[in-house]
C-alpha positions as a Markdown table, in Angstrom:
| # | Residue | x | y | z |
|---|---|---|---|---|
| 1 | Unk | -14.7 | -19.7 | -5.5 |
| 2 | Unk | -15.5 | -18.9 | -8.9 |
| 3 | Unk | -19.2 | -21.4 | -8.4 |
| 4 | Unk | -19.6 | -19.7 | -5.2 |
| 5 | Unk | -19.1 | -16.2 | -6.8 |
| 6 | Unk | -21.0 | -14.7 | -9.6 |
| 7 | Unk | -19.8 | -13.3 | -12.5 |
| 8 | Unk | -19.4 | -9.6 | -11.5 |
| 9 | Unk | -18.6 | -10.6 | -7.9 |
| 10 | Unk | -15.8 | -12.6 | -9.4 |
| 11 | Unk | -14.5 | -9.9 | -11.3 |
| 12 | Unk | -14.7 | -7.4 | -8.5 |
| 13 | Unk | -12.2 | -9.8 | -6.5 |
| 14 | Unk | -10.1 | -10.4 | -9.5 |
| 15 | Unk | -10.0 | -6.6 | -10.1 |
| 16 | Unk | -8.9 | -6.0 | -6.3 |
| 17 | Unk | -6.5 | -8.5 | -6.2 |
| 18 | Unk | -4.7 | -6.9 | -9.4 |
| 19 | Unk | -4.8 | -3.7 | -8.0 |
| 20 | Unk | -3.8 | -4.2 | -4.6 |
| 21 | Unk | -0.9 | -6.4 | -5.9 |
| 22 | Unk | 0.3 | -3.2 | -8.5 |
| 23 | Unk | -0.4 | -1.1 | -5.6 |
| 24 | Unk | 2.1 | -3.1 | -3.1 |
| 25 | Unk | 4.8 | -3.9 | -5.6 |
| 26 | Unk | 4.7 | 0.0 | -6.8 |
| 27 | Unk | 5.0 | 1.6 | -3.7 |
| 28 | Unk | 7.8 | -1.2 | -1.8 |
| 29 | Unk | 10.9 | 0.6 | -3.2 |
| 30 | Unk | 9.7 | 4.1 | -1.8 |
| 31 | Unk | 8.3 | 2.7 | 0.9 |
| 32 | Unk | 11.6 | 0.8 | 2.1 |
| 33 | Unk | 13.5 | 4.3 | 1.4 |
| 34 | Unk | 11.5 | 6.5 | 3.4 |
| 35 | Unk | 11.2 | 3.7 | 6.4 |
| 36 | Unk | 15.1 | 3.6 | 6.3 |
| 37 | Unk | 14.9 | 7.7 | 6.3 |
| 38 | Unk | 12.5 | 7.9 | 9.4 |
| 39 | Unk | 14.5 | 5.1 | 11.0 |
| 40 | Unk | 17.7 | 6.0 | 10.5 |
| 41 | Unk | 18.5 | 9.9 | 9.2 |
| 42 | Unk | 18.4 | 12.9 | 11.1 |
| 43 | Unk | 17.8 | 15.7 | 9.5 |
| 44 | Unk | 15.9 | 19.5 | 9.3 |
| 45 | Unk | 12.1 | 18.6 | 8.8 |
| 46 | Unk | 12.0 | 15.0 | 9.5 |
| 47 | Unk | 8.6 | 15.5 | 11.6 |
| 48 | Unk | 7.3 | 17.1 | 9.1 |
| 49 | Unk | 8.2 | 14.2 | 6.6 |
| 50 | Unk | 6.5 | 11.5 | 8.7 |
| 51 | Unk | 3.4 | 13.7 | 9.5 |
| 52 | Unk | 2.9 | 13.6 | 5.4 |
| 53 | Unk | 3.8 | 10.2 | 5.7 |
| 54 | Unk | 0.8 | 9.0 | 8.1 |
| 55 | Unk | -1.2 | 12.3 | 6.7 |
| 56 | Unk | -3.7 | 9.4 | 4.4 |
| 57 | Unk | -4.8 | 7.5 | 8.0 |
| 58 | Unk | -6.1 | 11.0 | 9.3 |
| 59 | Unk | -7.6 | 12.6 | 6.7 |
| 60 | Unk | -10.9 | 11.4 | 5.9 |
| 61 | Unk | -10.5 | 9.2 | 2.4 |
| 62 | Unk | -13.1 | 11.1 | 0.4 |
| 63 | Unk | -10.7 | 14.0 | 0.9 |
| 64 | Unk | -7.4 | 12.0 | -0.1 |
| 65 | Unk | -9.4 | 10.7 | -3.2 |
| 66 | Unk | -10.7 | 14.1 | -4.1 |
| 67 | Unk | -6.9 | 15.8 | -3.7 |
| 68 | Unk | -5.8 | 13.0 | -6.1 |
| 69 | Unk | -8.5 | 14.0 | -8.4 |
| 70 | Unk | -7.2 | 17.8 | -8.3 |
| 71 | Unk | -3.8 | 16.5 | -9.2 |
| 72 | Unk | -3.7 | 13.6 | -11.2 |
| 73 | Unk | -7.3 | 13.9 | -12.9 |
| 74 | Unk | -6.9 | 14.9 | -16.6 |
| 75 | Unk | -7.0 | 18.5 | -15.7 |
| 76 | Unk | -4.8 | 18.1 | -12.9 |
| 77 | Unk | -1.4 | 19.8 | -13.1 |
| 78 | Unk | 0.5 | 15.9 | -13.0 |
| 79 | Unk | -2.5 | 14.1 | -14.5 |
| 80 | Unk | -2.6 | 16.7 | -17.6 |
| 81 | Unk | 1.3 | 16.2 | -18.0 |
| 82 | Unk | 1.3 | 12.7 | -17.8 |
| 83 | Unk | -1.8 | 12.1 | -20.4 |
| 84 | Unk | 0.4 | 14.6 | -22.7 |
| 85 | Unk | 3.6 | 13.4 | -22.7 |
| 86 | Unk | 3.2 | 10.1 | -21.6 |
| 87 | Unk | -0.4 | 8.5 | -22.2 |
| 88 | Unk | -1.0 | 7.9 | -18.9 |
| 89 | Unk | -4.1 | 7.9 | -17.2 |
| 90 | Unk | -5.3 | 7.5 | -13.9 |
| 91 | Unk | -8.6 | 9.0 | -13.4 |
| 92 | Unk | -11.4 | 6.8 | -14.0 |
| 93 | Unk | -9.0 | 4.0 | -14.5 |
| 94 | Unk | -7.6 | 1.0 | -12.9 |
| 95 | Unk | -4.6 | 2.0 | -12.2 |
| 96 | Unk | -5.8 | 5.4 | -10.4 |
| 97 | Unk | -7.6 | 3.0 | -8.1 |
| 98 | Unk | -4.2 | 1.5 | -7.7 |
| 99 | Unk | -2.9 | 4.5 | -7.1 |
| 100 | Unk | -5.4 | 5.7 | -4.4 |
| 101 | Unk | -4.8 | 2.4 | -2.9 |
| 102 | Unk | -1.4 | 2.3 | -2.7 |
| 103 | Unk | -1.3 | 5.9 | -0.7 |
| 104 | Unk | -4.0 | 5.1 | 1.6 |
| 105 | Unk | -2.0 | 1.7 | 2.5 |
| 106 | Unk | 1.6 | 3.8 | 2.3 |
| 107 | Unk | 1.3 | 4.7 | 6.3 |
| 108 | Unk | 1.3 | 1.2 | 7.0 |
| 109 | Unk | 3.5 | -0.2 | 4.9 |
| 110 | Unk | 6.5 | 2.2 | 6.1 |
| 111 | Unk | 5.8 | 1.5 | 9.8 |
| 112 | Unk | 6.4 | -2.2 | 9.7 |
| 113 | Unk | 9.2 | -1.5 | 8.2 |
| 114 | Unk | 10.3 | 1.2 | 9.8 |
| 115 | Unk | 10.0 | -0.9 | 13.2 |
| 116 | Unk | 11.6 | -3.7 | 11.6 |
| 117 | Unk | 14.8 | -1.2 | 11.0 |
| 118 | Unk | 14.4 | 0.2 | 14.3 |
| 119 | Unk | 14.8 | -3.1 | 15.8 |
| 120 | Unk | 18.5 | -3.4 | 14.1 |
| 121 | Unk | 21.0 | -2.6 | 16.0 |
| 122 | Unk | 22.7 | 0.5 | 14.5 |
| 123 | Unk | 26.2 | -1.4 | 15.8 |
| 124 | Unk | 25.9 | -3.9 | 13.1 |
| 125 | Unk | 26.2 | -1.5 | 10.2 |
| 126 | Unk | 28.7 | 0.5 | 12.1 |
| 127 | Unk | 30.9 | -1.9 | 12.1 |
| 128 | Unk | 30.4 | -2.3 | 8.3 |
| 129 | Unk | 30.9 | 1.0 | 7.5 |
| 130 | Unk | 34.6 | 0.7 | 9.5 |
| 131 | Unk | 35.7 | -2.0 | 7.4 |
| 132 | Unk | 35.0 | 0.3 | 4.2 |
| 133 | Unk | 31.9 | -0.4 | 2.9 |
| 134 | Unk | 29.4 | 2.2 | 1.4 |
| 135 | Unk | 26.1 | 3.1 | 2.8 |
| 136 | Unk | 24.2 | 1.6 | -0.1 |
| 137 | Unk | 26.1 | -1.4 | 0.7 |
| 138 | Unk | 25.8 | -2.0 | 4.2 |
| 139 | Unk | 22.1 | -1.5 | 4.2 |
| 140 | Unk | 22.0 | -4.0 | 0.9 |
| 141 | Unk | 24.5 | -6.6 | 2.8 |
| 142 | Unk | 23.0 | -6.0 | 6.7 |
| 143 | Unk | 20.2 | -4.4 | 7.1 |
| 144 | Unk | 18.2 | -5.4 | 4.1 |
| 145 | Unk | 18.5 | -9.5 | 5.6 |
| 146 | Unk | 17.5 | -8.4 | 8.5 |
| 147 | Unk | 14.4 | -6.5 | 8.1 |
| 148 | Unk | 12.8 | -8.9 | 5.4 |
| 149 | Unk | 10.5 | -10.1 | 7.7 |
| 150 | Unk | 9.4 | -6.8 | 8.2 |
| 151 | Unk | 9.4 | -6.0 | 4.6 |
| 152 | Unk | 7.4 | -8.4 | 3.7 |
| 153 | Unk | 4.7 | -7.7 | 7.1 |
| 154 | Unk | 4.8 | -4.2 | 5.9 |
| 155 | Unk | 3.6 | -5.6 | 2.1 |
| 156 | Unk | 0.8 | -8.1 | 3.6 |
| 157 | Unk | -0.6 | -5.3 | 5.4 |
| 158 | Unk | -0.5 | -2.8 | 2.4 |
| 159 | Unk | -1.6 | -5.1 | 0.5 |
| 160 | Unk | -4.7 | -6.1 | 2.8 |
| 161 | Unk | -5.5 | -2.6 | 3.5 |
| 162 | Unk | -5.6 | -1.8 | -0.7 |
| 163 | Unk | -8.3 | -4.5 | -0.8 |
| 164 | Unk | -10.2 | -2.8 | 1.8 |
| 165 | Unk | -9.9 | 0.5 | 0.4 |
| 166 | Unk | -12.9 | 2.6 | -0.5 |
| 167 | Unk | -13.5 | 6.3 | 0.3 |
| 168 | Unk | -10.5 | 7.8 | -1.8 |
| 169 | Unk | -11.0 | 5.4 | -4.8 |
| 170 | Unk | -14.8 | 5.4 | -5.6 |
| 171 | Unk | -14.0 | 9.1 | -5.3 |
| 172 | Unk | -11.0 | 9.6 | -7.4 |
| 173 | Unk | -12.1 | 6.9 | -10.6 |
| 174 | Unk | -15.6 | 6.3 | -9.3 |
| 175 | Unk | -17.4 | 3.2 | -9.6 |
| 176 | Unk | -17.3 | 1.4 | -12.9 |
| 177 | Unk | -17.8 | -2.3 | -13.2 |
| 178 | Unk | -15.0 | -4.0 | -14.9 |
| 179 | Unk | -12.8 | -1.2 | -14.4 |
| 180 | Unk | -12.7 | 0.3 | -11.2 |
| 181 | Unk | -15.0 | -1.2 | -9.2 |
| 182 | Unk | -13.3 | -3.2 | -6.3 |
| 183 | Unk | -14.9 | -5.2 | -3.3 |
| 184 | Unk | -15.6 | -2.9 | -1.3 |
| 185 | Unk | -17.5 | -0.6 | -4.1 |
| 186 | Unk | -18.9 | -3.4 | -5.4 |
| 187 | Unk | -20.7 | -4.4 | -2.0 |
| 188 | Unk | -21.6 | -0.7 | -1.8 |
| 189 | Unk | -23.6 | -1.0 | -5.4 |
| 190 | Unk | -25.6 | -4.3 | -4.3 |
| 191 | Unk | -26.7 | -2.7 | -1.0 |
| 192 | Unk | -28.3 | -0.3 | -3.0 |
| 193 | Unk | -30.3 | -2.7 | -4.9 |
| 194 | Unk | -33.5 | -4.6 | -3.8 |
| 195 | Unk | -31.8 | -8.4 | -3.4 |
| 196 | Unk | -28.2 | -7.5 | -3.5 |
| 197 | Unk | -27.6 | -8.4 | 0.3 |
| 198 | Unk | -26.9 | -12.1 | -0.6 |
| 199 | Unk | -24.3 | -11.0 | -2.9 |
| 200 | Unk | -23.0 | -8.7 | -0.6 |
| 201 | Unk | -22.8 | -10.9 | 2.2 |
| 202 | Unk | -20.6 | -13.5 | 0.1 |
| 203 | Unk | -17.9 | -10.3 | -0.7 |
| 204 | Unk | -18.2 | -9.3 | 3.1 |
| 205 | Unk | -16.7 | -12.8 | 3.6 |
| 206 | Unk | -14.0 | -12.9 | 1.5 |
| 207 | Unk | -12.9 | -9.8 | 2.7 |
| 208 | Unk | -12.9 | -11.1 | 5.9 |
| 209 | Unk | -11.2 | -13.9 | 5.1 |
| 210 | Unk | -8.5 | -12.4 | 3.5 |
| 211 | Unk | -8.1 | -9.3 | 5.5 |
| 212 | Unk | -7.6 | -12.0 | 8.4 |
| 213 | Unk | -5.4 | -14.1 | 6.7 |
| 214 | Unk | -2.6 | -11.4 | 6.2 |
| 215 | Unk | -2.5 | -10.1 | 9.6 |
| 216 | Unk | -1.9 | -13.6 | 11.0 |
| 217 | Unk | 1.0 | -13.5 | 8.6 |
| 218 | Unk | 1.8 | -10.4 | 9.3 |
| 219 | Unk | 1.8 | -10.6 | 13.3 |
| 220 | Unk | 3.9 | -14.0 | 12.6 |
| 221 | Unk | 6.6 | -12.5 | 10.6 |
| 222 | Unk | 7.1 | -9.8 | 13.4 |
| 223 | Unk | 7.6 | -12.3 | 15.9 |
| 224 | Unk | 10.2 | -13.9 | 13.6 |
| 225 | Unk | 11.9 | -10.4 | 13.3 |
| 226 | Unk | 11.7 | -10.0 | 17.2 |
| 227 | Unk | 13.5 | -13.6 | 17.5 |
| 228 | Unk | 16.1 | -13.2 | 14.9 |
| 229 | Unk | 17.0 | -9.6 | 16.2 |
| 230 | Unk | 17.7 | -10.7 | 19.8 |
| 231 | Unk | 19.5 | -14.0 | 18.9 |
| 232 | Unk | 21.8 | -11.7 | 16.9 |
């Protein structure tokens, strides 16, 4: 790939593949909790919860980017504390455009797996719970072996969808080459510049290659979730 690919094309997959995998990985934990929250807790507010939840596949990126820029830029309220106290930076950075990433691709992430938990029958842990055993427990022993497929169809898909994120991160860290500039910006660049459609194109593909690639796995690794769920 790296004949195939120029230089800066090259680097504009490398630098999506590194933040889409930072963006997956960082968000899995929460996303797993508030999945088994939806799926399994009643509680005051829960609509509310999942309406914030699936608010980033609504809104209109450019706004999600620019609320992320109100808040974690370096005169945002958590942006300022963080560069303060902490060093951290995510405007104009790498790992804002893993952050943006990770949000926009949250939604989807938390319904495979929410689905996947769904799918569980709640008797199973039940029965658990009877013979003593702690809700931490159960869903580490039970649930959690039976939802991997969906855990790990919920990451594909995050992780496809952070590739193919564009709107909230060109407008939250912009579009720097080397830095923050992704695929998707950096197809947006060589359209604007006489003889950048070859280059273009070549992006185009491998974003179609991989994009396809993980919902194949993705669809397969439901069906194996579907199967192991009513053999149980």
């Amino acid at each position: 790939m790296s004949g195939w690919l120029g230089p800066e094309e090259w680097q504009a997959v490398a630098l999506s593949l590194r933040v889409s995998f930072w963006a997956t990985l960082a968000s899995l934990p929460l996303g797993i909790f508030v999945a088994h929250v939806l799926a399994r807790w009643s509680f005051p507010g829960k609509q509310v919860l999942n309406g914030l939840v699936h608010l980033p596949l609504i809104l209109p990126p450019v706004v999600t980017g620019y609320l992320l820029l109100l808040s974690f830029g370096r005169r945002g309220a958590v942006g300022g504390f963080l560069e303060s106290w902490f060093g951290i930076v995510f405007a104009f950075r790498w790992t804002g455009a893993a952050l943006a990433a990770a949000i926009m691709a949250f939604p989807l992430m938390v319904r495979a797996i929410r689905l996947a938990i769904e799918a569980v029958d709640p008797k199973l842990e039940q029965a658990a719970a009877t013979l003593g055993a702690s809700r931490p427990w159960v869903f580490a022993t039970v649930t959690l072996p039976l939802i991997l497929p969906g855990i790990i169809a919920g990451a594909i898909l995050a992780f496809a969808k952070a590739i193919g994120e564009f709107g909230a991160t060109i407008t939250f860290v912009s579009n720097i080459p080397g830095e923050t500039q992704t695929i998707p910006s950096a197809i947006y660049a060589l359209l604007q510049v006489p003889g950048g459609e070859a280059a273009a194109g070549r992006l185009v593909i491998v974003s179609i290659v991989v994009a396809m690639a993980a919902l194949l796995v993705s669809e397969f690794l439901a069906q194996r979730v579907a199967r192991r769920v009513a053999g149980a």
